[in-house]
Coordinates of C-alpha atoms and ligand atoms in Angstrom, one line a residue:
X203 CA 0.0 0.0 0.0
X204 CA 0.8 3.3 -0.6
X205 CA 2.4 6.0 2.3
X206 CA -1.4 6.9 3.3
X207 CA -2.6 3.8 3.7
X208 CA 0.2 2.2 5.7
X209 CA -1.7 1.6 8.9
X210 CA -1.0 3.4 11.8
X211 CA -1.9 0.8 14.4
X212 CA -4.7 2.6 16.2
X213 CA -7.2 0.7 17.4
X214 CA -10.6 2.1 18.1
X215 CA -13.1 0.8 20.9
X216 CA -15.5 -2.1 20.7
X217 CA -18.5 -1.2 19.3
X218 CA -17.2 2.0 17.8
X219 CA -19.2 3.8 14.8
X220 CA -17.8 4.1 11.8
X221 CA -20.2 6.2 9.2
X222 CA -20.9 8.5 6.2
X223 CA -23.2 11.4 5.7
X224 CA -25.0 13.2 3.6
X225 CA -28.3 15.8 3.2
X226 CA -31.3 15.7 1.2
X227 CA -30.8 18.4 -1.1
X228 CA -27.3 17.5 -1.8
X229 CA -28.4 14.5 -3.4
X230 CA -32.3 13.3 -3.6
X231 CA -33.2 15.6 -6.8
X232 CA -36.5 14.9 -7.3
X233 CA -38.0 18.1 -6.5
X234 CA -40.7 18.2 -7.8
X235 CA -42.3 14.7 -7.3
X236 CA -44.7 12.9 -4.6
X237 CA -45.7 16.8 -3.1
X238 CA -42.5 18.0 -2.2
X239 CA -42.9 21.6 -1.9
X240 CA -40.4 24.3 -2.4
X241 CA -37.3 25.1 -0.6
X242 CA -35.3 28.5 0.1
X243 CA -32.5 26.2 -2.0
X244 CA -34.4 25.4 -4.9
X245 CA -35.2 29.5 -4.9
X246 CA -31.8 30.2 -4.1
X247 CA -30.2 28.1 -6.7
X248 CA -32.5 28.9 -9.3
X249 CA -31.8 32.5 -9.3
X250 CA -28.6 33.3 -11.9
X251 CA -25.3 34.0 -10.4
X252 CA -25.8 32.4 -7.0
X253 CA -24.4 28.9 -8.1
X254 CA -20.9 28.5 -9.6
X255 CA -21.6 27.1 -12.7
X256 CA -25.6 27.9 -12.4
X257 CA -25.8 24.9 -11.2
X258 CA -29.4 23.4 -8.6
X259 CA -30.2 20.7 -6.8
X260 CA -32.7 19.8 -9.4
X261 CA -31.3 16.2 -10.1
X262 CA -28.3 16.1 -7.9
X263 CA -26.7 12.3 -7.4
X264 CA -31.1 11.3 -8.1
X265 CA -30.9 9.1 -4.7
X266 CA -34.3 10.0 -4.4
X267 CA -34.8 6.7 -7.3
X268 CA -31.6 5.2 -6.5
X269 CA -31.6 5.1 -3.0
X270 CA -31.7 1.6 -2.9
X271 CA -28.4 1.1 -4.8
X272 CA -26.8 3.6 -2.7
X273 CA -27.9 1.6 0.3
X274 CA -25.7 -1.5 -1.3
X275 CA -23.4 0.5 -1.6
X276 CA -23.1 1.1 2.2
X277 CA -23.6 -2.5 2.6
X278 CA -21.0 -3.0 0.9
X279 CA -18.4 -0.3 2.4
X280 CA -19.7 -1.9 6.1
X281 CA -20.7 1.4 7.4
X282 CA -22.1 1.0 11.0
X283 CA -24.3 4.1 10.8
X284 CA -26.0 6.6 7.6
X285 CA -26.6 10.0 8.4
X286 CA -28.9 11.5 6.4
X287 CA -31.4 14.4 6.8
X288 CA -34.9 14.6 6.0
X289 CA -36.5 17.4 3.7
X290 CA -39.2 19.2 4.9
X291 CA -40.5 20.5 2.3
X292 CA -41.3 16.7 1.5
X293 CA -43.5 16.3 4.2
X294 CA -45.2 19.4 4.8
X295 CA -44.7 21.3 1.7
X296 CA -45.9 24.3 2.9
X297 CA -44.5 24.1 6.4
X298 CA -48.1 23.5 8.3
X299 CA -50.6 21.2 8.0
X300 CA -51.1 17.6 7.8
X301 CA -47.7 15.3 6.8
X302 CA -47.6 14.3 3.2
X303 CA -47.9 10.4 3.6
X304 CA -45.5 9.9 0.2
X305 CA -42.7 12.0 1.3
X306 CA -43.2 10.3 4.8
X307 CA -42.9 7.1 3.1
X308 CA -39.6 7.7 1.1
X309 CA -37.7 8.0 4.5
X310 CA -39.6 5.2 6.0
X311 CA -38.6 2.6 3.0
X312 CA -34.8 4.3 3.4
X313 CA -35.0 3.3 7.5
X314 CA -36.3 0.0 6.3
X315 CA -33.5 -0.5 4.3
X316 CA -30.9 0.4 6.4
X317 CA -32.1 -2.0 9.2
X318 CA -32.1 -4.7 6.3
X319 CA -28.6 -4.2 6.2
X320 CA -27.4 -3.6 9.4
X321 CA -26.6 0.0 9.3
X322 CA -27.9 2.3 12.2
X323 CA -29.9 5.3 11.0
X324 CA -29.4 8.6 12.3
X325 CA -31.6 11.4 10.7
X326 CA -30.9 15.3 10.7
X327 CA -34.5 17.1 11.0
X328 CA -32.9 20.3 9.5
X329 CA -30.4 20.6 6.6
X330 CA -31.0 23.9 5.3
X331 CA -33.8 23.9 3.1
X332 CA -36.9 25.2 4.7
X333 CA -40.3 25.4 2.9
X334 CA -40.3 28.7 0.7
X335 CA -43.5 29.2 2.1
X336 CA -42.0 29.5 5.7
X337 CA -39.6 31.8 4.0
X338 CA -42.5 34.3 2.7
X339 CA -43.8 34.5 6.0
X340 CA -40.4 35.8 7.6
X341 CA -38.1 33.0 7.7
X342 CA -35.8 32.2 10.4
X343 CA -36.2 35.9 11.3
X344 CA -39.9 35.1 12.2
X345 CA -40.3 33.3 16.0
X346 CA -43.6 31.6 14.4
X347 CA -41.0 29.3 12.2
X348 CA -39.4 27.9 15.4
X349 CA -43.0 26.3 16.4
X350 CA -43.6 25.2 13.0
X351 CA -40.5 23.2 13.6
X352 CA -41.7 21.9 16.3
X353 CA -45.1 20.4 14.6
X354 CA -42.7 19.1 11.8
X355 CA -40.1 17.5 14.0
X356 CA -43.5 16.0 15.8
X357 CA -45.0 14.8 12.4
X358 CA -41.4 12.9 11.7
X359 CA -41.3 11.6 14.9
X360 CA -44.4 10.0 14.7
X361 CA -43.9 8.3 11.5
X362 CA -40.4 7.1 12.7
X363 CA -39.5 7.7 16.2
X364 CA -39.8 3.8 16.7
X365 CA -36.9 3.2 13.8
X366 CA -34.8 5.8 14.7
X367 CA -32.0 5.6 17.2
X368 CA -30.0 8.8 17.1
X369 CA -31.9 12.2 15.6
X370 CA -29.8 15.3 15.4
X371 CA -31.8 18.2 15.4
X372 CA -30.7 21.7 13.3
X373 CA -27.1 21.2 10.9
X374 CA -25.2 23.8 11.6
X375 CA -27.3 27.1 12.7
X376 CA -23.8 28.9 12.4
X377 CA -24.0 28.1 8.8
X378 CA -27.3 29.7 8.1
X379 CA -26.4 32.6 10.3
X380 CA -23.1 33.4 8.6
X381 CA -23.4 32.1 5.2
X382 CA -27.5 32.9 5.0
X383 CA -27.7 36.6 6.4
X384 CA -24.4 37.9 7.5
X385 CA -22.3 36.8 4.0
X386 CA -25.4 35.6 1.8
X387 CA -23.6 33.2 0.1
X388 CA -26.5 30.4 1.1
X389 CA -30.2 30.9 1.1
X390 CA -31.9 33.3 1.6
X391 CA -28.8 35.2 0.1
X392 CA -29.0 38.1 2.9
X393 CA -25.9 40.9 3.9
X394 CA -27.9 42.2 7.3
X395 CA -26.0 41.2 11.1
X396 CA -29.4 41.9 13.1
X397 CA -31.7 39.8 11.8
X398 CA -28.6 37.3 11.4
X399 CA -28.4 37.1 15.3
X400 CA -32.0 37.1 15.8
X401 CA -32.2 34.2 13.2
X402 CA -29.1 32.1 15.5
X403 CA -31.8 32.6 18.7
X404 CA -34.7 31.2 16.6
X405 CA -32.9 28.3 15.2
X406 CA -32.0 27.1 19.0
X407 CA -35.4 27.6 19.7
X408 CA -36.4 24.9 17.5
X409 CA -33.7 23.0 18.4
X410 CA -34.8 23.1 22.0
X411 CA -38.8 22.6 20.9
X412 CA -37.3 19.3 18.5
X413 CA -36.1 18.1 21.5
X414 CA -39.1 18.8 23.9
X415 CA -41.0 16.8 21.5
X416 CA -39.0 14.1 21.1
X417 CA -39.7 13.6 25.1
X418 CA -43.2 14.4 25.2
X419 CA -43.5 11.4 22.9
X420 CA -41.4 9.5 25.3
X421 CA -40.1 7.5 22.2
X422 CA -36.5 5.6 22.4
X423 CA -34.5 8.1 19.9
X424 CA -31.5 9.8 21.4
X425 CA -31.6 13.4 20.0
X426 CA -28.7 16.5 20.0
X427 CA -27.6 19.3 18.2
X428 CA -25.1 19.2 15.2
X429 CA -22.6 22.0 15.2
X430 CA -19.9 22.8 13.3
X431 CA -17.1 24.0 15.6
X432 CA -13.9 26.0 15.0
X433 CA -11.0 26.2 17.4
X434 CA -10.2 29.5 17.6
X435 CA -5.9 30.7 17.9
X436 CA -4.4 34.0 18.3
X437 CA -2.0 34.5 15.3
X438 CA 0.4 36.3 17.2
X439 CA 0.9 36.6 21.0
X440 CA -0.2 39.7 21.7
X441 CA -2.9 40.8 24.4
X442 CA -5.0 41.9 21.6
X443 CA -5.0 38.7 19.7
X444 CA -6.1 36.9 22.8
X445 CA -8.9 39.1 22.9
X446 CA -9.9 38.8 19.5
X447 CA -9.5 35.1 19.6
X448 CA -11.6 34.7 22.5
X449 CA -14.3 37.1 21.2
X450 CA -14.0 35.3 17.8
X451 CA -14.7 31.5 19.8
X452 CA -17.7 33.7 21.5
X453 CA -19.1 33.7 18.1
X454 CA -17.8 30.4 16.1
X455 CA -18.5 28.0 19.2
X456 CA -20.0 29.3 22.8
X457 CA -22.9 31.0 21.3
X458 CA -24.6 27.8 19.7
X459 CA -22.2 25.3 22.8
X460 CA -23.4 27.6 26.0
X461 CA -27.0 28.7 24.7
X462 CA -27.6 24.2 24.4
X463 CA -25.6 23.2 27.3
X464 CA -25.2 26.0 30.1
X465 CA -28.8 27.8 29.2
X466 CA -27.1 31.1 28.4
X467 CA -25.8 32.8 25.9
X468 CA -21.9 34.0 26.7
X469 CA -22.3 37.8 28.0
X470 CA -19.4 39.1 25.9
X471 CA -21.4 37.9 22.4
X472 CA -24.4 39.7 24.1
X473 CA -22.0 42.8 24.8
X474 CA -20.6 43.1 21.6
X475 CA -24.6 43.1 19.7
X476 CA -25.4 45.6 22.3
X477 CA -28.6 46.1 24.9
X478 CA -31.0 46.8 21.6
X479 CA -29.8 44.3 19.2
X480 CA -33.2 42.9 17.4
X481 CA -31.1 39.4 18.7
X482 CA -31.4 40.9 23.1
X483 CA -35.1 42.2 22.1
X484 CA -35.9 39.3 20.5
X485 CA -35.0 36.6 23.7
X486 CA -38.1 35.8 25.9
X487 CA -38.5 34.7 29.5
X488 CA -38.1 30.9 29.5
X489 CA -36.5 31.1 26.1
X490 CA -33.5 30.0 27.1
X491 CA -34.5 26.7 29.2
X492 CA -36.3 25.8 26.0
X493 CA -33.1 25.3 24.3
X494 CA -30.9 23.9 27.3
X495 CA -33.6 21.0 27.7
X496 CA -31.4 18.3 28.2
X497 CA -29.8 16.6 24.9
X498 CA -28.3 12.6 24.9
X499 CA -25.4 13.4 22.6
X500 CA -23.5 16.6 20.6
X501 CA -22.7 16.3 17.0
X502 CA -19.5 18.2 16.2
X503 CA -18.6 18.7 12.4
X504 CA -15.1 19.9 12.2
X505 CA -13.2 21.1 8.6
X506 CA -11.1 24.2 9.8
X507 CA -9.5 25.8 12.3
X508 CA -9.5 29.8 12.4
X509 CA -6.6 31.9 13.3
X510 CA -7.4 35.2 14.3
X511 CA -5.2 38.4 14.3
X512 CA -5.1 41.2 16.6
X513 CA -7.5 43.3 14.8
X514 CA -10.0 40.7 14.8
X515 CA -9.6 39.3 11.1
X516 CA -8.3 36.1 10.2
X517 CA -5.4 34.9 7.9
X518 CA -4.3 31.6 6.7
X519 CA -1.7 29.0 8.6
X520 CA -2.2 25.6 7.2
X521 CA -2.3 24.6 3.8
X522 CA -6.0 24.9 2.0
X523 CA -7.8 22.3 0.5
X524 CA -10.2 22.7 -3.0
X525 CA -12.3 24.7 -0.6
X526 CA -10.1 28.3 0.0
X527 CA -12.1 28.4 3.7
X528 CA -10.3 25.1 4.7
X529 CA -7.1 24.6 6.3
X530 CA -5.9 21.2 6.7
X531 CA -5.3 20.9 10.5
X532 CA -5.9 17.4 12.2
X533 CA -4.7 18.6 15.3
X534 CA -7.7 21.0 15.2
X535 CA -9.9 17.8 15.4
X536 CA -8.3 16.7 18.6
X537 CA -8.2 20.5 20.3
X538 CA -11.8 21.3 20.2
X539 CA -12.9 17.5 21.1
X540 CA -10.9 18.0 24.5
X541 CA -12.1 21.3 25.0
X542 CA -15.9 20.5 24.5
X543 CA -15.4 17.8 27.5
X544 CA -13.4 19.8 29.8
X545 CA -16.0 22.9 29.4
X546 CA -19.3 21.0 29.2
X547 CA -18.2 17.7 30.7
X548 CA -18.7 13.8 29.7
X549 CA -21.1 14.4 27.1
X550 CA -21.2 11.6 24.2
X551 CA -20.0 13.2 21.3
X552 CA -20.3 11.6 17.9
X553 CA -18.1 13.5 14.4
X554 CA -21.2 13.7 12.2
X555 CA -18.9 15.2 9.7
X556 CA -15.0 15.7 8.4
X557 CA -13.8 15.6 5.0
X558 CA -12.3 17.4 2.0
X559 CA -13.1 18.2 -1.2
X560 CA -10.7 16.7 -4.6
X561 CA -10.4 17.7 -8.2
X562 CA -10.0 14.0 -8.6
X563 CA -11.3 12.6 -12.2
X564 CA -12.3 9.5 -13.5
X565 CA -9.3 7.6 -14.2
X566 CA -8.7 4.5 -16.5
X567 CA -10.3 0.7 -15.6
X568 CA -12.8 3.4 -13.4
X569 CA -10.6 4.0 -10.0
X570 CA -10.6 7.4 -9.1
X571 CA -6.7 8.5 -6.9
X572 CA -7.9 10.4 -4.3
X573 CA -5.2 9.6 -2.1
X574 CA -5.1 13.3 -0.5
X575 CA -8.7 11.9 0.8
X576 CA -7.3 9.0 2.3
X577 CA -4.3 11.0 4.1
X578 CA -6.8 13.6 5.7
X579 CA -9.1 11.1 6.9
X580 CA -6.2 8.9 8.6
X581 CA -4.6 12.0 9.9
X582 CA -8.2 13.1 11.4
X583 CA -9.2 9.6 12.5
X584 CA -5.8 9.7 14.6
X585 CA -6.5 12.8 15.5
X586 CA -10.0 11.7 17.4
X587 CA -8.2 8.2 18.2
X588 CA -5.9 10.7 20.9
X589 CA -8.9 12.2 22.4
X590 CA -10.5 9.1 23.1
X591 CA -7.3 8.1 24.2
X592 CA -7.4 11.2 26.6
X593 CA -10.9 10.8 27.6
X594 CA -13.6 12.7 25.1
X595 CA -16.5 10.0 24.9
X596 CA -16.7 10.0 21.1
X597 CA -18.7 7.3 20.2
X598 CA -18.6 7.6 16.2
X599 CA -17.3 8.9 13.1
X600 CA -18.9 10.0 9.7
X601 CA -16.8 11.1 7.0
X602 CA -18.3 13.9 4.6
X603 CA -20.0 12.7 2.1
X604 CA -20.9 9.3 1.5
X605 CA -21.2 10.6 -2.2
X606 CA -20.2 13.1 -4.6
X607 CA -23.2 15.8 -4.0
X608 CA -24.7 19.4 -4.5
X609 CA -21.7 21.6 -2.3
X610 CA -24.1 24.7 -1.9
X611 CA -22.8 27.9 -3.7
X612 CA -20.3 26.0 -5.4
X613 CA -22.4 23.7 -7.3
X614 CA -21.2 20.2 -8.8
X615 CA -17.7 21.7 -8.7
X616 CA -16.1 20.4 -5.4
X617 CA -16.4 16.4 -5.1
X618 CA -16.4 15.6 -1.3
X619 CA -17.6 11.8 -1.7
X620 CA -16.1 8.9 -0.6
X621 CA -18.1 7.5 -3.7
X622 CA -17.3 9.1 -7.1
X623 CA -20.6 10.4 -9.0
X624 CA -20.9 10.1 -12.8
X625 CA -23.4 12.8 -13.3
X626 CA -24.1 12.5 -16.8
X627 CA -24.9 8.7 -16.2
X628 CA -25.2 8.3 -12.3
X629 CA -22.9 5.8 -11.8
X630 CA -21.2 5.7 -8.6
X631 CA -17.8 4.3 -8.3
X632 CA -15.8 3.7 -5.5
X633 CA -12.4 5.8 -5.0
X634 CA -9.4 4.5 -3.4
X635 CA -10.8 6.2 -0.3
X636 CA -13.8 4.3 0.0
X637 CA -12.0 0.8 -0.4
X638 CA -9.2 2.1 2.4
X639 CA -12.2 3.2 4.9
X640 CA -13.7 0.1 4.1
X641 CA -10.6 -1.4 5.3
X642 CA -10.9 0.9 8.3
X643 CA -14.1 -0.4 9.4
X644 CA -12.9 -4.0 9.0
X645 CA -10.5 -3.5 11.1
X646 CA -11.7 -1.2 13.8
X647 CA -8.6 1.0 13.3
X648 CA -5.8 3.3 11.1
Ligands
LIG166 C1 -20.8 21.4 6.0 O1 -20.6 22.8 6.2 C2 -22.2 21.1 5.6 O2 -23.0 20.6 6.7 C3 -22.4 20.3 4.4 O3 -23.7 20.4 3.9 C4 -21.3 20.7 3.4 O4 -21.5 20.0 2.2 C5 -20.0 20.4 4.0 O5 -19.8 21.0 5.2 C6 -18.8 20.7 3.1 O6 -18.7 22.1 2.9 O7 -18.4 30.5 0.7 O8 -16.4 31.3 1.8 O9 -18.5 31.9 2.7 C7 -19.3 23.1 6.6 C8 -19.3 24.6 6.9 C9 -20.1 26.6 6.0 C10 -18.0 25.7 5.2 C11 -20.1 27.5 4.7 C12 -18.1 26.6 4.0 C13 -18.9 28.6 3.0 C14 -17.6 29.5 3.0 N1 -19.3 25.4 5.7 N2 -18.8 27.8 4.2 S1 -17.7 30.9 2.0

């Protein structure tokens, strides 16, 4: 075997999770069929100049028909665990009103056959696209959408609460927040820092009112939130760095961390927005043990660490991947695991995402060399093998993506798959990575 793949000798613990995940506009297509409604991403990338390449979701990697093959293909890689998210614009296509029984039923045969094969589901409730509708009445910036999640996450839970063991409940609210209303980059394409913070409050609302219904059913799912974190590092060692750099983690990590786990939000974010931010007007009494209702698990997603300079900017360290916002760091992986535990304690933590985008091509006899894949993964995996070692209660890993997919604003242009997509045909193919990780689960270890 090549360098990459010579094996590290790292054993993981018994029973450890080895996964892959995904979303469901990233690759069901099939927008328009069994009464899906519309989402803020089929507005988003429908309008010119949003998507590299004018590129939409329209079709994606189609695993809306092929999901069964995909599911082989799982099989087939041994993966322990799928995550997955649902769209809910498939089952309430408006946002209210009564669940639509086909959309229901496409993620109640995809349970089924992930129980057929002996891979654990795990199901996001939130990926990003909410119901355009929900949109034209306000969005994220209107309270009224946090209870609609609520009846949603209710509807889903009583269709499959019973088949469900882990359900994660909002993917990355930091996401919407920066890339939806502070740099507009993602729907709903907005430039405008008040409603973005008053957005971040309503989207842990509904994470805390998922969760509150999850145990008012008194079903057996586990649920948490799924953040993406960023260590934070001063890039020089001056005072004013440090200050930055803590500031800077305020926003990245303890607003979304504290808010879910301590049932505040950190006073120096609240400082910095100011006694009249539309974000401090919009909190209400009670709010905030809504979102700290207790959680079983957090789901950290981890690319890229941040360096931070005096002045409160940021500048680049490590080398970048495909993606120019990602520095390749491992060590990253390992700092903000042990720092989640030694702030918030033993919580079980499961990696519901980490991987990197390749320009890698379809090469002869169909292999695709994506051996820069198979390096970032080991050096990550070792990465989260040390803070087990060191006492973080990580109970599973899921590399992004199980497939080639729809990567937002830059269309069909970034590949982060384990599993090479063929879009003019839809075949899949396996890269080298996906036969090394399947070598990885086999053996429990790098
Ligand atoms: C995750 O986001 C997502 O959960 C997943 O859907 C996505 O496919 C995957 O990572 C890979 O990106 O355009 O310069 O403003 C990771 C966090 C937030 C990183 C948005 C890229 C856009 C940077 N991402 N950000 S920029």
């Amino acid at each position: 075997p090549a360098d990459a793949e010579a094996p590290l000798g790292l054993r993981f613990p018994d029973g450890f999770v080895w996964g892959a995940a995904t979303s469901a506009y990233q690759i069901e297509g099939a927008t328009k069929e069994d009464g899906r409604g519309e989402s803020v991403w089929d507005t988003f990338s429908h309008t010119p100049g949003r998507i590299k390449g004018g590129d939409t979701g329209d079709v994606a990697a189609d695993h809306y028909h092929r999901y069964a093959g995909d599911l082989d293909l799982m099989r087939d890689l041994g993966l322990r665990s799928y995550r997955f998210s649902i769209a809910w614009p498939r089952i309430q296509a408006d946002g209210a009103g009564a669940p639509n029984q086909r959309g229901l039923d496409f993620y109640r045969r995809l349970v089924a056959g992930l129980h057929e094969r002996g891979i654990a589901p795990m199901a996001t409730l939130f990926h990003w696209d909410l119901p355009q509708a929900l949109q034209d009445a306000g969005g994220w910036e209107s309270r009224d959408v946090a209870l609609r999640f609520a009846d949603y996450a209710d509807a889903v839970f009583t269709a499959l609460g019973d088949d469900v063991p882990v359900w994660l409940t909002i993917n990355e609210p930091k996401t919407v927040v920066q890339n939806g209303y502070l740099q507009g980059h993602h729907a709903p394409g907005r430039q405008d820092p008040e409603a973005a913070h008053l957005v971040a409050h309503h989207l842990q609302l509904a994470h805390g009112l998922a969760v509150q219904a999850l145990r008012s059913r008194g079903g057996p799912g586990r649920i948490g939130p799924a953040f993406n974190l960023h260590p934070c590092y001063p890039a020089d060692s001056s005072p004013a760095a440090a200050a930055a750099t803590t500031l800077y983690d305020g926003y990245e990590n303890r607003f979304y961390l504290d808010s879910v786990l301590t049932g505040r939000y950190p006073a120096d974010v609240l400082d910095d927005l100011g006694p009249d931010s539309r974000l401090a007007r919009g909190i209400r009494d009670g709010d905030l043990d809504i979102i700290a209702t207790p959680v079983d698990l957090l789901a950290v997603q981890y690319y890229t660490p941040i360096y931070v300079t005096a002045a409160g900017g940021t500048v680049t360290r490590w080398p970048t991947s495909q993606a120019d916002w990602q520095q390749i760091h491992p060590d990253g992986l390992y700092d903000i695991l042990t720092r989640v535990t030694r702030d918030y304690g033993p919580l079980p933590i499961s990696i519901t995402e980490n991987g990197l985008p390749t320009t890698d091509a379809l090469g002869p006899d169909d292999t695709v060399d994506d051996a820069g894949r198979v390096t970032f993964l080991r050096d990550h995996i070792a990465a989260a093998h040390r803070a087990i070692a060191d006492g973080v209660p990580l109970e599973s890993f899921h590399v992004w993506s199980l497939m080639d997919n729809f990567e937002w604003a830059e269309g069909y242009d970034q590949r982060w798959g384990l599993i090479h997509v063929d879009y003019p045909t839809q075949r899949r193919i396996l890269k080298r990575s996906a036969h090394w990780y399947r070598s990885v689960i086999a053996d429990n270890a790098v």
